[in-house]
PDB file of C-alpha atoms in Angstrom:
ATOM      1  CA  UNK A   1       0.754  77.924 -38.621  1.00 95.00           C
ATOM      2  CA  UNK A   2      -1.700  80.717 -39.343  1.00 97.00           C
ATOM      3  CA  UNK A   3      -4.402  81.222 -36.725  1.00 98.00           C
ATOM      4  CA  UNK A   4      -7.949  82.392 -37.325  1.00 98.00           C
ATOM      5  CA  UNK A   5     -10.523  83.901 -34.945  1.00 97.00           C
ATOM      6  CA  UNK A   6     -13.215  81.599 -33.623  1.00 98.00           C
ATOM      7  CA  UNK A   7     -16.386  83.633 -34.003  1.00 96.00           C
ATOM      8  CA  UNK A   8     -16.339  86.712 -31.797  1.00 94.00           C
ATOM      9  CA  UNK A   9     -14.802  84.826 -28.904  1.00 94.00           C
ATOM     10  CA  UNK A  10     -11.291  86.225 -28.938  1.00 93.00           C
ATOM     11  CA  UNK A  11      -9.995  82.672 -29.245  1.00 97.00           C
ATOM     12  CA  UNK A  12      -7.519  82.129 -32.067  1.00 98.00           C
ATOM     13  CA  UNK A  13      -7.307  78.642 -33.504  1.00 98.00           C
ATOM     14  CA  UNK A  14      -4.785  77.181 -35.922  1.00 98.00           C
ATOM     15  CA  UNK A  15      -6.404  76.803 -39.313  1.00 98.00           C
ATOM     16  CA  UNK A  16      -5.815  73.088 -38.974  1.00 98.00           C
ATOM     17  CA  UNK A  17      -6.848  71.411 -35.769  1.00 98.00           C
ATOM     18  CA  UNK A  18      -6.404  67.815 -34.707  1.00 97.00           C
ATOM     19  CA  UNK A  19      -9.512  65.649 -34.654  1.00 94.00           C
ATOM     20  CA  UNK A  20      -8.659  63.377 -31.747  1.00 93.00           C
ATOM     21  CA  UNK A  21     -11.192  60.592 -32.312  1.00 92.00           C
ATOM     22  CA  UNK A  22      -8.643  58.692 -34.422  1.00 90.00           C
ATOM     23  CA  UNK A  23      -5.941  58.721 -31.747  1.00 91.00           C
ATOM     24  CA  UNK A  24      -6.965  55.327 -30.383  1.00 88.00           C
ATOM     25  CA  UNK A  25      -6.183  53.996 -26.925  1.00 90.00           C
ATOM     26  CA  UNK A  26      -2.482  53.212 -27.390  1.00 91.00           C
ATOM     27  CA  UNK A  27      -1.261  56.044 -25.210  1.00 93.00           C
ATOM     28  CA  UNK A  28       2.312  56.086 -26.494  1.00 95.00           C
ATOM     29  CA  UNK A  29       1.177  56.360 -30.115  1.00 95.00           C
ATOM     30  CA  UNK A  30      -1.472  58.953 -29.269  1.00 95.00           C
ATOM     31  CA  UNK A  31       1.006  61.123 -27.381  1.00 96.00           C
ATOM     32  CA  UNK A  32       3.424  61.037 -30.320  1.00 97.00           C
ATOM     33  CA  UNK A  33       0.657  62.211 -32.672  1.00 97.00           C
ATOM     34  CA  UNK A  34      -0.297  65.095 -30.380  1.00 97.00           C
ATOM     35  CA  UNK A  35       3.366  66.045 -30.013  1.00 97.00           C
ATOM     36  CA  UNK A  36       3.747  66.097 -33.798  1.00 98.00           C
ATOM     37  CA  UNK A  37       0.690  68.347 -34.047  1.00 98.00           C
ATOM     38  CA  UNK A  38       2.167  70.763 -31.538  1.00 98.00           C
ATOM     39  CA  UNK A  39       5.451  70.817 -33.469  1.00 98.00           C
ATOM     40  CA  UNK A  40       3.503  71.783 -36.613  1.00 98.00           C
ATOM     41  CA  UNK A  41       1.983  74.779 -34.830  1.00 98.00           C
ATOM     42  CA  UNK A  42      -1.429  73.242 -34.216  1.00 98.00           C
ATOM     43  CA  UNK A  43      -3.146  74.659 -31.139  1.00 98.00           C
ATOM     44  CA  UNK A  44      -6.715  73.377 -31.584  1.00 98.00           C
ATOM     45  CA  UNK A  45      -7.551  69.888 -30.308  1.00 98.00           C
ATOM     46  CA  UNK A  46     -11.039  68.427 -30.635  1.00 96.00           C
ATOM     47  CA  UNK A  47     -12.291  65.470 -28.599  1.00 95.00           C
ATOM     48  CA  UNK A  48     -15.604  64.279 -27.129  1.00 92.00           C
ATOM     49  CA  UNK A  49     -16.786  62.512 -23.997  1.00 91.00           C
ATOM     50  CA  UNK A  50     -18.231  59.796 -26.261  1.00 83.00           C
ATOM     51  CA  UNK A  51     -14.891  58.713 -27.735  1.00 79.00           C
ATOM     52  CA  UNK A  52     -13.581  55.499 -26.187  1.00 78.00           C
ATOM     53  CA  UNK A  53     -15.838  55.936 -23.141  1.00 77.00           C
ATOM     54  CA  UNK A  54     -13.921  59.041 -22.056  1.00 82.00           C
ATOM     55  CA  UNK A  55     -10.446  57.572 -22.483  1.00 92.00           C
ATOM     56  CA  UNK A  56      -9.849  59.907 -25.416  1.00 93.00           C
ATOM     57  CA  UNK A  57     -10.395  62.917 -23.163  1.00 96.00           C
ATOM     58  CA  UNK A  58      -8.002  61.447 -20.620  1.00 96.00           C
ATOM     59  CA  UNK A  59      -5.271  60.995 -23.225  1.00 96.00           C
ATOM     60  CA  UNK A  60      -5.798  64.466 -24.699  1.00 96.00           C
ATOM     61  CA  UNK A  61      -5.646  66.060 -21.248  1.00 96.00           C
ATOM     62  CA  UNK A  62      -2.448  64.223 -20.392  1.00 96.00           C
ATOM     63  CA  UNK A  63      -0.834  65.050 -23.726  1.00 96.00           C
ATOM     64  CA  UNK A  64      -1.581  68.776 -23.385  1.00 97.00           C
ATOM     65  CA  UNK A  65      -0.934  69.160 -19.674  1.00 96.00           C
ATOM     66  CA  UNK A  66       2.357  71.028 -20.071  1.00 96.00           C
ATOM     67  CA  UNK A  67       1.048  73.401 -22.751  1.00 97.00           C
ATOM     68  CA  UNK A  68      -2.440  74.013 -21.360  1.00 96.00           C
ATOM     69  CA  UNK A  69      -2.265  77.806 -21.587  1.00 95.00           C
ATOM     70  CA  UNK A  70      -1.106  77.687 -25.216  1.00 97.00           C
ATOM     71  CA  UNK A  71      -3.832  75.477 -26.678  1.00 98.00           C
ATOM     72  CA  UNK A  72      -7.565  75.515 -27.345  1.00 98.00           C
ATOM     73  CA  UNK A  73      -9.240  72.348 -26.069  1.00 98.00           C
ATOM     74  CA  UNK A  74     -12.668  71.491 -27.443  1.00 98.00           C
ATOM     75  CA  UNK A  75     -14.889  68.636 -26.350  1.00 97.00           C
ATOM     76  CA  UNK A  76     -18.524  67.630 -26.787  1.00 95.00           C
ATOM     77  CA  UNK A  77     -21.559  66.623 -24.761  1.00 95.00           C
ATOM     78  CA  UNK A  78     -25.046  65.218 -25.277  1.00 86.00           C
ATOM     79  CA  UNK A  79     -24.601  61.483 -25.828  1.00 81.00           C
ATOM     80  CA  UNK A  80     -24.933  59.294 -22.732  1.00 77.00           C
ATOM     81  CA  UNK A  81     -23.541  55.788 -22.601  1.00 70.00           C
ATOM     82  CA  UNK A  82     -25.801  53.245 -20.895  1.00 70.00           C
ATOM     83  CA  UNK A  83     -24.477  51.232 -17.946  1.00 69.00           C
ATOM     84  CA  UNK A  84     -23.501  48.326 -20.190  1.00 68.00           C
ATOM     85  CA  UNK A  85     -21.649  50.739 -22.496  1.00 73.00           C
ATOM     86  CA  UNK A  86     -23.038  49.058 -25.592  1.00 73.00           C
ATOM     87  CA  UNK A  87     -25.233  51.966 -26.736  1.00 76.00           C
ATOM     88  CA  UNK A  88     -25.960  55.574 -25.933  1.00 73.00           C
ATOM     89  CA  UNK A  89     -28.926  57.890 -25.848  1.00 79.00           C
ATOM     90  CA  UNK A  90     -29.349  61.548 -26.669  1.00 84.00           C
ATOM     91  CA  UNK A  91     -29.668  63.931 -23.719  1.00 88.00           C
ATOM     92  CA  UNK A  92     -29.418  67.695 -24.396  1.00 89.00           C
ATOM     93  CA  UNK A  93     -30.941  68.625 -21.028  1.00 94.00           C
ATOM     94  CA  UNK A  94     -29.461  71.402 -18.950  1.00 96.00           C
ATOM     95  CA  UNK A  95     -29.019  69.097 -15.960  1.00 95.00           C
ATOM     96  CA  UNK A  96     -27.020  66.561 -17.962  1.00 94.00           C
ATOM     97  CA  UNK A  97     -24.841  69.183 -19.646  1.00 96.00           C
ATOM     98  CA  UNK A  98     -23.965  70.730 -16.290  1.00 96.00           C
ATOM     99  CA  UNK A  99     -23.193  67.333 -14.819  1.00 94.00           C
ATOM    100  CA  UNK A 100     -21.226  65.970 -17.781  1.00 95.00           C
ATOM    101  CA  UNK A 101     -18.930  68.988 -17.969  1.00 97.00           C
ATOM    102  CA  UNK A 102     -17.512  68.126 -14.557  1.00 97.00           C
ATOM    103  CA  UNK A 103     -16.723  64.595 -15.688  1.00 95.00           C
ATOM    104  CA  UNK A 104     -14.937  65.916 -18.784  1.00 96.00           C
ATOM    105  CA  UNK A 105     -12.938  68.401 -16.746  1.00 98.00           C
ATOM    106  CA  UNK A 106     -11.928  65.654 -14.331  1.00 97.00           C
ATOM    107  CA  UNK A 107     -10.879  63.252 -17.087  1.00 96.00           C
ATOM    108  CA  UNK A 108      -8.766  65.897 -18.820  1.00 97.00           C
ATOM    109  CA  UNK A 109      -7.345  67.278 -15.587  1.00 97.00           C
ATOM    110  CA  UNK A 110      -8.172  70.882 -16.471  1.00 97.00           C
ATOM    111  CA  UNK A 111     -10.097  73.715 -14.802  1.00 97.00           C
ATOM    112  CA  UNK A 112     -12.012  74.941 -17.851  1.00 97.00           C
ATOM    113  CA  UNK A 113     -12.899  73.918 -21.389  1.00 98.00           C
ATOM    114  CA  UNK A 114     -12.191  76.417 -24.154  1.00 98.00           C
ATOM    115  CA  UNK A 115     -14.997  75.260 -26.465  1.00 98.00           C
ATOM    116  CA  UNK A 116     -17.844  73.024 -25.268  1.00 98.00           C
ATOM    117  CA  UNK A 117     -19.990  71.687 -28.093  1.00 97.00           C
ATOM    118  CA  UNK A 118     -23.405  70.100 -28.231  1.00 96.00           C
ATOM    119  CA  UNK A 119     -22.712  66.787 -29.964  1.00 87.00           C
ATOM    120  CA  UNK A 120     -25.720  66.663 -32.274  1.00 87.00           C
ATOM    121  CA  UNK A 121     -29.237  68.000 -31.920  1.00 86.00           C
ATOM    122  CA  UNK A 122     -32.753  67.922 -33.334  1.00 87.00           C
ATOM    123  CA  UNK A 123     -35.400  70.584 -33.746  1.00 89.00           C
ATOM    124  CA  UNK A 124     -37.456  68.779 -31.072  1.00 89.00           C
ATOM    125  CA  UNK A 125     -34.817  69.359 -28.392  1.00 91.00           C
ATOM    126  CA  UNK A 126     -35.463  71.813 -25.534  1.00 93.00           C
ATOM    127  CA  UNK A 127     -33.151  74.309 -27.236  1.00 94.00           C
ATOM    128  CA  UNK A 128     -33.776  77.227 -24.852  1.00 96.00           C
ATOM    129  CA  UNK A 129     -32.977  74.977 -21.878  1.00 96.00           C
ATOM    130  CA  UNK A 130     -29.844  73.694 -23.591  1.00 96.00           C
ATOM    131  CA  UNK A 131     -28.658  77.234 -24.271  1.00 97.00           C
ATOM    132  CA  UNK A 132     -29.353  78.204 -20.671  1.00 97.00           C
ATOM    133  CA  UNK A 133     -27.137  75.354 -19.510  1.00 97.00           C
ATOM    134  CA  UNK A 134     -24.229  76.468 -21.648  1.00 97.00           C
ATOM    135  CA  UNK A 135     -24.648  80.111 -20.641  1.00 98.00           C
ATOM    136  CA  UNK A 136     -24.567  79.156 -16.965  1.00 98.00           C
ATOM    137  CA  UNK A 137     -21.370  77.176 -17.501  1.00 98.00           C
ATOM    138  CA  UNK A 138     -19.824  80.272 -19.099  1.00 98.00           C
ATOM    139  CA  UNK A 139     -20.885  82.421 -16.155  1.00 98.00           C
ATOM    140  CA  UNK A 140     -19.416  79.866 -13.766  1.00 98.00           C
ATOM    141  CA  UNK A 141     -16.088  79.886 -15.628  1.00 98.00           C
ATOM    142  CA  UNK A 142     -16.174  76.179 -16.437  1.00 98.00           C
ATOM    143  CA  UNK A 143     -16.211  76.857 -20.182  1.00 98.00           C
ATOM    144  CA  UNK A 144     -14.993  79.822 -22.191  1.00 98.00           C
ATOM    145  CA  UNK A 145     -17.289  79.428 -25.201  1.00 98.00           C
ATOM    146  CA  UNK A 146     -19.774  76.977 -26.649  1.00 98.00           C
ATOM    147  CA  UNK A 147     -20.878  75.724 -30.032  1.00 97.00           C
ATOM    148  CA  UNK A 148     -22.758  72.899 -31.704  1.00 97.00           C
ATOM    149  CA  UNK A 149     -21.856  69.993 -33.957  1.00 94.00           C
ATOM    150  CA  UNK A 150     -24.631  69.655 -36.523  1.00 92.00           C
ATOM    151  CA  UNK A 151     -25.496  69.552 -40.213  1.00 87.00           C
ATOM    152  CA  UNK A 152     -29.257  69.954 -39.651  1.00 89.00           C
ATOM    153  CA  UNK A 153     -30.398  73.280 -41.149  1.00 90.00           C
ATOM    154  CA  UNK A 154     -33.240  73.931 -38.701  1.00 91.00           C
ATOM    155  CA  UNK A 155     -31.011  73.211 -35.707  1.00 93.00           C
ATOM    156  CA  UNK A 156     -28.309  75.500 -37.075  1.00 93.00           C
ATOM    157  CA  UNK A 157     -30.836  78.260 -37.699  1.00 93.00           C
ATOM    158  CA  UNK A 158     -32.326  77.967 -34.211  1.00 94.00           C
ATOM    159  CA  UNK A 159     -28.991  78.202 -32.432  1.00 95.00           C
ATOM    160  CA  UNK A 160     -27.753  80.968 -34.744  1.00 94.00           C
ATOM    161  CA  UNK A 161     -30.812  83.060 -33.851  1.00 94.00           C
ATOM    162  CA  UNK A 162     -31.254  82.234 -30.160  1.00 94.00           C
ATOM    163  CA  UNK A 163     -27.792  81.657 -28.722  1.00 95.00           C
ATOM    164  CA  UNK A 164     -24.309  83.124 -28.539  1.00 95.00           C
ATOM    165  CA  UNK A 165     -22.604  80.114 -30.091  1.00 97.00           C
ATOM    166  CA  UNK A 166     -19.193  80.839 -31.537  1.00 98.00           C
ATOM    167  CA  UNK A 167     -18.870  77.819 -33.805  1.00 97.00           C
ATOM    168  CA  UNK A 168     -20.616  75.047 -35.671  1.00 97.00           C
ATOM    169  CA  UNK A 169     -18.751  71.852 -36.384  1.00 97.00           C
ATOM    170  CA  UNK A 170     -20.028  70.259 -39.563  1.00 95.00           C
ATOM    171  CA  UNK A 171     -18.891  67.802 -42.173  1.00 95.00           C
ATOM    172  CA  UNK A 172     -17.596  69.799 -45.120  1.00 97.00           C
ATOM    173  CA  UNK A 173     -15.518  68.744 -48.082  1.00 97.00           C
ATOM    174  CA  UNK A 174     -15.381  68.887 -51.847  1.00 97.00           C
ATOM    175  CA  UNK A 175     -17.587  65.777 -51.804  1.00 96.00           C
ATOM    176  CA  UNK A 176     -20.020  67.196 -49.238  1.00 95.00           C
ATOM    177  CA  UNK A 177     -20.798  70.816 -50.019  1.00 95.00           C
ATOM    178  CA  UNK A 178     -24.075  71.011 -48.067  1.00 92.00           C
ATOM    179  CA  UNK A 179     -22.666  73.563 -45.587  1.00 92.00           C
ATOM    180  CA  UNK A 180     -22.304  76.121 -48.372  1.00 93.00           C
ATOM    181  CA  UNK A 181     -26.021  76.821 -48.074  1.00 89.00           C
ATOM    182  CA  UNK A 182     -25.329  78.192 -44.591  1.00 89.00           C
ATOM    183  CA  UNK A 183     -21.944  79.853 -44.939  1.00 92.00           C
ATOM    184  CA  UNK A 184     -23.312  83.346 -45.822  1.00 92.00           C
ATOM    185  CA  UNK A 185     -25.606  83.349 -42.756  1.00 91.00           C
ATOM    186  CA  UNK A 186     -22.845  82.134 -40.461  1.00 94.00           C
ATOM    187  CA  UNK A 187     -20.415  84.693 -41.839  1.00 93.00           C
ATOM    188  CA  UNK A 188     -22.999  87.416 -41.255  1.00 93.00           C
ATOM    189  CA  UNK A 189     -23.589  86.199 -37.676  1.00 94.00           C
ATOM    190  CA  UNK A 190     -19.829  85.847 -37.124  1.00 95.00           C
ATOM    191  CA  UNK A 191     -20.230  82.179 -36.250  1.00 97.00           C
ATOM    192  CA  UNK A 192     -17.254  80.105 -37.340  1.00 98.00           C
ATOM    193  CA  UNK A 193     -17.347  76.739 -39.056  1.00 97.00           C
ATOM    194  CA  UNK A 194     -15.070  74.002 -37.786  1.00 98.00           C
ATOM    195  CA  UNK A 195     -14.909  71.522 -40.655  1.00 97.00           C
ATOM    196  CA  UNK A 196     -14.733  67.825 -39.880  1.00 96.00           C
ATOM    197  CA  UNK A 197     -14.271  65.181 -42.542  1.00 95.00           C
ATOM    198  CA  UNK A 198     -12.475  67.509 -44.993  1.00 96.00           C
ATOM    199  CA  UNK A 199     -10.716  64.524 -46.578  1.00 96.00           C
ATOM    200  CA  UNK A 200     -13.929  62.451 -46.888  1.00 95.00           C
ATOM    201  CA  UNK A 201     -12.714  59.198 -45.328  1.00 93.00           C
ATOM    202  CA  UNK A 202      -9.412  59.512 -47.186  1.00 93.00           C
ATOM    203  CA  UNK A 203     -11.031  59.753 -50.630  1.00 95.00           C
ATOM    204  CA  UNK A 204      -9.632  63.284 -50.924  1.00 96.00           C
ATOM    205  CA  UNK A 205      -6.222  62.356 -49.590  1.00 92.00           C
ATOM    206  CA  UNK A 206      -3.304  61.742 -51.908  1.00 91.00           C
ATOM    207  CA  UNK A 207      -4.253  58.038 -52.059  1.00 91.00           C
ATOM    208  CA  UNK A 208      -7.765  58.860 -53.323  1.00 91.00           C
ATOM    209  CA  UNK A 209      -9.657  55.721 -54.439  1.00 92.00           C
ATOM    210  CA  UNK A 210      -7.022  53.474 -52.852  1.00 90.00           C
ATOM    211  CA  UNK A 211      -8.719  54.503 -49.595  1.00 86.00           C
ATOM    212  CA  UNK A 212     -12.175  53.441 -50.748  1.00 90.00           C
ATOM    213  CA  UNK A 213     -13.580  50.782 -48.449  1.00 92.00           C
ATOM    214  CA  UNK A 214     -15.529  47.791 -49.719  1.00 94.00           C
ATOM    215  CA  UNK A 215     -18.697  49.563 -48.607  1.00 94.00           C
ATOM    216  CA  UNK A 216     -17.861  52.698 -50.595  1.00 95.00           C
ATOM    217  CA  UNK A 217     -17.007  50.615 -53.653  1.00 94.00           C
ATOM    218  CA  UNK A 218     -20.383  48.907 -53.367  1.00 94.00           C
ATOM    219  CA  UNK A 219     -22.619  51.756 -52.160  1.00 94.00           C
ATOM    220  CA  UNK A 220     -20.722  54.911 -53.096  1.00 94.00           C
ATOM    221  CA  UNK A 221     -20.135  57.910 -50.851  1.00 94.00           C
ATOM    222  CA  UNK A 222     -23.048  60.088 -49.741  1.00 92.00           C
ATOM    223  CA  UNK A 223     -24.983  60.846 -52.930  1.00 90.00           C
ATOM    224  CA  UNK A 224     -22.171  59.798 -55.261  1.00 93.00           C
ATOM    225  CA  UNK A 225     -22.199  56.333 -56.785  1.00 94.00           C
ATOM    226  CA  UNK A 226     -18.749  54.765 -56.951  1.00 95.00           C
ATOM    227  CA  UNK A 227     -18.737  55.340 -60.701  1.00 95.00           C
ATOM    228  CA  UNK A 228     -19.551  59.036 -60.253  1.00 94.00           C
ATOM    229  CA  UNK A 229     -16.904  59.270 -57.554  1.00 94.00           C
ATOM    230  CA  UNK A 230     -14.299  57.702 -59.827  1.00 95.00           C
ATOM    231  CA  UNK A 231     -15.179  60.069 -62.664  1.00 95.00           C
ATOM    232  CA  UNK A 232     -15.097  63.151 -60.416  1.00 95.00           C
ATOM    233  CA  UNK A 233     -11.739  62.311 -58.846  1.00 95.00           C
ATOM    234  CA  UNK A 234     -10.322  61.554 -62.264  1.00 94.00           C
ATOM    235  CA  UNK A 235     -11.503  64.938 -63.563  1.00 95.00           C
ATOM    236  CA  UNK A 236     -10.015  66.737 -60.577  1.00 94.00           C
ATOM    237  CA  UNK A 237      -6.763  64.872 -61.019  1.00 91.00           C
ATOM    238  CA  UNK A 238      -6.449  65.843 -64.682  1.00 91.00           C
ATOM    239  CA  UNK A 239      -7.672  69.431 -64.421  1.00 93.00           C
ATOM    240  CA  UNK A 240      -6.435  70.644 -61.042  1.00 92.00           C
ATOM    241  CA  UNK A 241      -3.520  68.601 -59.719  1.00 87.00           C
ATOM    242  CA  UNK A 242      -0.747  69.980 -61.906  1.00 83.00           C
ATOM    243  CA  UNK A 243       1.132  71.678 -59.078  1.00 82.00           C
ATOM    244  CA  UNK A 244      -0.776  70.370 -56.069  1.00 90.00           C
ATOM    245  CA  UNK A 245      -1.542  67.084 -54.415  1.00 93.00           C
ATOM    246  CA  UNK A 246      -5.109  66.079 -53.631  1.00 95.00           C
ATOM    247  CA  UNK A 247      -4.794  66.561 -49.862  1.00 96.00           C
ATOM    248  CA  UNK A 248      -3.677  70.156 -50.355  1.00 97.00           C
ATOM    249  CA  UNK A 249      -6.458  70.863 -52.842  1.00 97.00           C
ATOM    250  CA  UNK A 250      -9.099  69.374 -50.522  1.00 97.00           C
ATOM    251  CA  UNK A 251      -8.024  71.212 -47.378  1.00 98.00           C
ATOM    252  CA  UNK A 252      -7.394  74.511 -49.144  1.00 98.00           C
ATOM    253  CA  UNK A 253     -10.842  74.370 -50.759  1.00 98.00           C
ATOM    254  CA  UNK A 254     -12.574  74.170 -47.378  1.00 98.00           C
ATOM    255  CA  UNK A 255     -10.304  76.860 -45.947  1.00 98.00           C
ATOM    256  CA  UNK A 256     -11.128  79.190 -48.840  1.00 97.00           C
ATOM    257  CA  UNK A 257     -14.396  80.160 -47.144  1.00 95.00           C
ATOM    258  CA  UNK A 258     -14.106  83.158 -44.782  1.00 95.00           C
ATOM    259  CA  UNK A 259     -16.589  81.424 -42.466  1.00 96.00           C
ATOM    260  CA  UNK A 260     -14.254  78.488 -41.829  1.00 97.00           C
ATOM    261  CA  UNK A 261     -11.972  78.875 -38.830  1.00 98.00           C
ATOM    262  CA  UNK A 262     -10.316  75.469 -39.059  1.00 98.00           C
ATOM    263  CA  UNK A 263     -10.285  72.136 -40.821  1.00 98.00           C
ATOM    264  CA  UNK A 264     -10.076  69.241 -38.396  1.00 97.00           C
ATOM    265  CA  UNK A 265      -8.862  66.070 -40.090  1.00 94.00           C
ATOM    266  CA  UNK A 266      -8.225  63.066 -37.904  1.00 88.00           C
ATOM    267  CA  UNK A 267      -4.885  61.301 -37.773  1.00 91.00           C
ATOM    268  CA  UNK A 268      -3.817  57.872 -36.577  1.00 91.00           C
ATOM    269  CA  UNK A 269      -0.112  58.331 -37.408  1.00 95.00           C
ATOM    270  CA  UNK A 270       2.506  61.041 -37.057  1.00 97.00           C
ATOM    271  CA  UNK A 271       3.031  61.021 -40.817  1.00 96.00           C
ATOM    272  CA  UNK A 272      -0.630  61.848 -41.444  1.00 95.00           C
ATOM    273  CA  UNK A 273      -0.362  64.879 -39.175  1.00 97.00           C
ATOM    274  CA  UNK A 274       2.734  66.085 -40.993  1.00 97.00           C
ATOM    275  CA  UNK A 275       1.249  65.528 -44.449  1.00 96.00           C
ATOM    276  CA  UNK A 276      -1.974  67.348 -43.543  1.00 97.00           C
ATOM    277  CA  UNK A 277      -0.075  70.235 -41.964  1.00 98.00           C
ATOM    278  CA  UNK A 278       2.112  70.538 -45.046  1.00 97.00           C
ATOM    279  CA  UNK A 279      -1.017  70.741 -47.197  1.00 97.00           C
ATOM    280  CA  UNK A 280      -2.576  73.433 -45.005  1.00 97.00           C
ATOM    281  CA  UNK A 281       0.616  75.481 -45.121  1.00 96.00           C
ATOM    282  CA  UNK A 282       0.501  75.448 -48.927  1.00 94.00           C
ATOM    283  CA  UNK A 283      -0.760  78.327 -51.025  1.00 94.00           C
ATOM    284  CA  UNK A 284      -4.424  79.317 -51.067  1.00 96.00           C
ATOM    285  CA  UNK A 285      -6.540  78.359 -54.060  1.00 96.00           C
ATOM    286  CA  UNK A 286      -7.112  80.884 -56.817  1.00 95.00           C
ATOM    287  CA  UNK A 287     -10.617  81.989 -57.736  1.00 96.00           C
ATOM    288  CA  UNK A 288     -10.332  79.972 -60.930  1.00 95.00           C
ATOM    289  CA  UNK A 289      -9.418  76.826 -59.020  1.00 95.00           C
ATOM    290  CA  UNK A 290     -12.334  77.304 -56.615  1.00 96.00           C
ATOM    291  CA  UNK A 291     -14.767  77.866 -59.450  1.00 96.00           C
ATOM    292  CA  UNK A 292     -13.566  74.806 -61.346  1.00 95.00           C
ATOM    293  CA  UNK A 293     -13.989  72.616 -58.261  1.00 96.00           C
ATOM    294  CA  UNK A 294     -17.531  73.917 -57.844  1.00 95.00           C
ATOM    295  CA  UNK A 295     -18.328  73.157 -61.462  1.00 94.00           C
ATOM    296  CA  UNK A 296     -17.015  69.621 -61.161  1.00 94.00           C
ATOM    297  CA  UNK A 297     -18.418  68.777 -57.717  1.00 93.00           C
ATOM    298  CA  UNK A 298     -22.035  69.821 -58.026  1.00 79.00           C
ATOM    299  CA  UNK A 299     -23.840  70.945 -54.896  1.00 68.00           C
ATOM    300  CA  UNK A 300     -27.265  69.759 -56.028  1.00 60.00           C
ATOM    301  CA  UNK A 301     -26.770  66.107 -55.167  1.00 50.00           C
ATOM    302  CA  UNK A 302     -27.958  66.183 -51.588  1.00 50.00           C
ATOM    303  CA  UNK A 303     -31.236  66.045 -49.774  1.00 47.00           C
ATOM    304  CA  UNK A 304     -31.108  68.146 -46.640  1.00 40.00           C
ATOM    305  CA  UNK A 305     -31.918  66.344 -43.402  1.00 37.00           C
ATOM    306  CA  UNK A 306     -34.232  68.765 -41.639  1.00 34.00           C
TER     307      UNK A 306
END
């Protein structure tokens, strides 16, 4: 699978990574999914200390133990479970970041993290202190690079201007084109986008509306009503899916931006990994296809959360 540079870091990541949140806690099943990803040429694996109270990190570390030097392991920090483990609170402090990294390293059984990401953020955070924490971890060799996971414009702008982040993970899909406001700035700053949710809860998979939950059918998806969603997907199906399937169209659209290093769809089965990888290995979209998608899926439907 083709690899793309992650910012200016020197790290090369497969243009499709594996979002590990969907792996679950059945270790045998999770290991088979990771193995399938490796067989497809995927080298980028994204987890978080929040997932399954750290069990996800443990499974990812175990699954990648024998290929550690050949993969890029990314995890996240900033959300602290309470003692009862029934809720968490936000903590972007330097002291917590420097403490939490050791727990993540221990759970995964590794000596360093390739990409350590702040798992959220607000403009009221002590951003300079947060950056200082990440920079110290780099100097200490506990992480290679750091990034943030955010869709908040002011947070993105602050980190882009004040830090040496290499990546921003953000939700990006045909149905959620908010990141396009920031792609020119990120491309200029050589900060890569890692795109989560590129299949929009399965709505942009080959099953399309068959994947719509009761909630989506009642409330719609983001700023789309269910009726608008049905009309849009129908238009895409009739105008763009002659030689492609929806999954391929959706993933290739996100990958068409030079700022995007990787799409990171989740997978709960081996077959999902294989189908997504097949779509990513398909041919890139033409300019006409990209333009038609942009005409159909308007980018003026969203209110930015600042």
